[in-house]
């Protein structure tokens, strides 16, 4: 449902907000439940549009789903359809249904569309890996048509530690014949969380040095019960509510283990946090905010989803700041809105950092320089995607005057009850 937010900024935000379950873990675990005919029970599942679309995928395949509060019970005793039809909204998640359908039915037909407008995110790594494991797969106007008699283990080396490709190979490997080795695998906490669920379901998966995951295929998986980790993307965004507005916000349920790199950056900039029994408290601190050099990277590096909301804080910091985005090629579209609000931001195609970058020399706008501090003023804002949208909300909360934000439905994909959480810390806004 399309909504418009009217946010009046300039007010310090104070209070406690709850850190919801991780979207990027919950959606993958719901897909993983398709690997067994027995019930899987998940707790701390966020009520989000991306979770709804994942449930829609599973129900098309044959799942029965009960969703009460933040607990979800899913059971797929039989595969009623191997074809995921057009969904109510575009999304990249259907590609992850390939391995469960192939394991249980020998064929799969899934569309591949959608995702946030942050640059191409091709599935060629997924397809190459599945072919190595014995899958016959073709790209059609619909999406991907795949079949396999039996999936077999394989030694797979990813050209880049792609999160979804790693997850797809894991889902394929757990019931494959023999051993699957993933070199240069992604190691994000959400992947570890999915692996912990699969281990409870009977899978054999271990980590080795140098980004290597080893999976020994088993004959079958069984049901399990699991509590999903808190969302580290949301935790950082909620913490910044307190810092950028000069307030004091306790993010209840946030975990230090998931946020170490982000917390170090907060401290380098001159803001403050404290680890408490129930979560992490964020505040501006007494000192001057300082500019910083940020380079996004795969885990355990600085998360790409943290850079957009952090950029708002850097507009209020003294001196020059540099952000070098090495994960996605086109993730600075939101800076145009911040410039309209008064920020001094330049975006460049050169690599303004030290990390090896696959976009070097390819003319993608993947580096930004921010000169601050600059006062921000209200603007009319169109939200393009989840993380950019949160940056724009933070900008509106800092700005003088009342900003009008449309495209709020993107935020609902990634932040559970965002308006309720804004209310909890005293933000001044209306919704229509």
Tab-separated table of N, CA, C and O in Angstrom, residues 9-14 239-249 284 313 316 393-394 396-399 425:
chain	number	residue	atom	x	y	z
A	9	UNK	N	11.769	17.745	11.106
A	9	UNK	CA	13.064	17.451	11.697
A	9	UNK	C	13.514	18.463	12.729
A	9	UNK	O	12.783	19.375	13.117
A	10	UNK	N	14.766	18.260	13.172
A	10	UNK	CA	15.386	19.189	14.106
A	10	UNK	C	15.151	18.887	15.568
A	10	UNK	O	15.476	19.702	16.431
A	11	UNK	N	14.618	17.711	15.867
A	11	UNK	CA	14.282	17.366	17.253
A	11	UNK	C	15.140	16.184	17.713
A	11	UNK	O	15.186	15.156	17.034
A	12	UNK	N	15.832	16.276	18.863
A	12	UNK	CA	16.580	15.125	19.378
A	12	UNK	C	15.631	13.962	19.686
A	12	UNK	O	14.585	14.154	20.303
A	13	UNK	N	15.998	12.766	19.258
A	13	UNK	CA	15.162	11.591	19.484
A	13	UNK	C	15.664	10.835	20.707
A	13	UNK	O	16.865	10.561	20.844
A	14	UNK	N	14.737	10.474	21.571
A	14	UNK	CA	15.068	9.846	22.850
A	14	UNK	C	14.132	8.663	23.085
A	14	UNK	O	12.927	8.767	22.840
A	239	UNK	N	20.222	2.954	15.620
A	239	UNK	CA	21.208	3.627	16.449
A	239	UNK	C	21.527	5.024	15.940
A	239	UNK	O	21.699	5.969	16.721
A	240	UNK	N	21.569	5.165	14.615
A	240	UNK	CA	21.860	6.477	14.036
A	240	UNK	C	20.741	7.480	14.288
A	240	UNK	O	20.978	8.693	14.236
A	241	UNK	N	19.526	7.012	14.581
A	241	UNK	CA	18.453	7.935	14.966
A	241	UNK	C	18.886	8.794	16.148
A	241	UNK	O	18.630	9.999	16.191
A	242	UNK	N	19.538	8.154	17.113
A	242	UNK	CA	19.995	8.893	18.284
A	242	UNK	C	21.181	9.776	17.984
A	242	UNK	O	21.260	10.915	18.449
A	243	UNK	N	22.129	9.270	17.174
A	243	UNK	CA	23.360	10.017	16.941
A	243	UNK	C	23.117	11.253	16.078
A	243	UNK	O	23.519	12.365	16.424
A	244	UNK	N	22.437	11.085	14.921
A	244	UNK	CA	22.334	12.204	13.978
A	244	UNK	C	21.450	13.324	14.508
A	244	UNK	O	21.638	14.492	14.139
A	245	UNK	N	20.498	12.988	15.389
A	245	UNK	CA	19.604	14.038	15.912
A	245	UNK	C	20.107	14.629	17.220
A	245	UNK	O	19.453	15.510	17.795
A	246	UNK	N	21.259	14.153	17.706
A	246	UNK	CA	21.757	14.637	18.993
A	246	UNK	C	20.954	14.119	20.154
A	246	UNK	O	20.893	14.752	21.212
A	247	UNK	N	20.352	12.939	19.990
A	247	UNK	CA	19.520	12.361	21.033
A	247	UNK	C	20.196	11.218	21.754
A	247	UNK	O	21.432	11.180	21.896
A	248	UNK	N	19.378	10.231	22.185
A	248	UNK	CA	19.861	9.099	22.980
A	248	UNK	C	18.895	7.955	22.756
A	248	UNK	O	17.758	7.996	23.231
A	249	UNK	N	19.323	6.934	22.016
A	249	UNK	CA	18.429	5.842	21.636
A	249	UNK	C	19.041	4.506	22.046
A	249	UNK	O	20.185	4.202	21.681
A	284	UNK	N	25.057	11.109	20.504
A	284	UNK	CA	25.991	11.986	19.783
A	284	UNK	C	27.335	12.074	20.493
A	284	UNK	O	28.386	12.099	19.858
A	313	UNK	N	25.040	11.065	8.726
A	313	UNK	CA	25.851	11.495	9.874
A	313	UNK	C	27.082	12.252	9.400
A	313	UNK	O	27.463	13.275	9.996
A	316	UNK	N	27.093	15.915	8.872
A	316	UNK	CA	27.113	16.735	10.083
A	316	UNK	C	28.467	16.699	10.786
A	316	UNK	O	28.618	17.238	11.882
A	393	UNK	N	15.109	9.199	5.391
A	393	UNK	CA	14.366	9.426	6.635
A	393	UNK	C	15.265	10.126	7.652
A	393	UNK	O	14.856	11.099	8.302
A	394	UNK	N	16.504	9.648	7.796
A	394	UNK	CA	17.434	10.282	8.733
A	394	UNK	C	17.712	11.733	8.332
A	394	UNK	O	17.776	12.626	9.184
A	396	UNK	N	15.681	13.711	6.759
A	396	UNK	CA	14.486	14.491	7.101
A	396	UNK	C	14.414	14.769	8.596
A	396	UNK	O	13.945	15.834	9.019
A	397	UNK	N	14.886	13.840	9.415
A	397	UNK	CA	14.859	14.024	10.863
A	397	UNK	C	15.887	15.058	11.329
A	397	UNK	O	15.721	15.684	12.367
A	398	UNK	N	16.948	15.233	10.553
A	398	UNK	CA	17.959	16.241	10.860
A	398	UNK	C	17.538	17.606	10.338
A	398	UNK	O	17.840	18.651	10.930
A	399	UNK	N	16.830	17.619	9.218
A	399	UNK	CA	16.559	18.852	8.479
A	399	UNK	C	15.615	19.795	9.229
A	399	UNK	O	14.756	19.370	9.995
A	425	UNK	N	10.565	6.892	19.831
A	425	UNK	CA	11.681	7.777	20.211
A	425	UNK	C	11.314	9.249	20.034
A	425	UNK	O	12.174	10.126	20.112
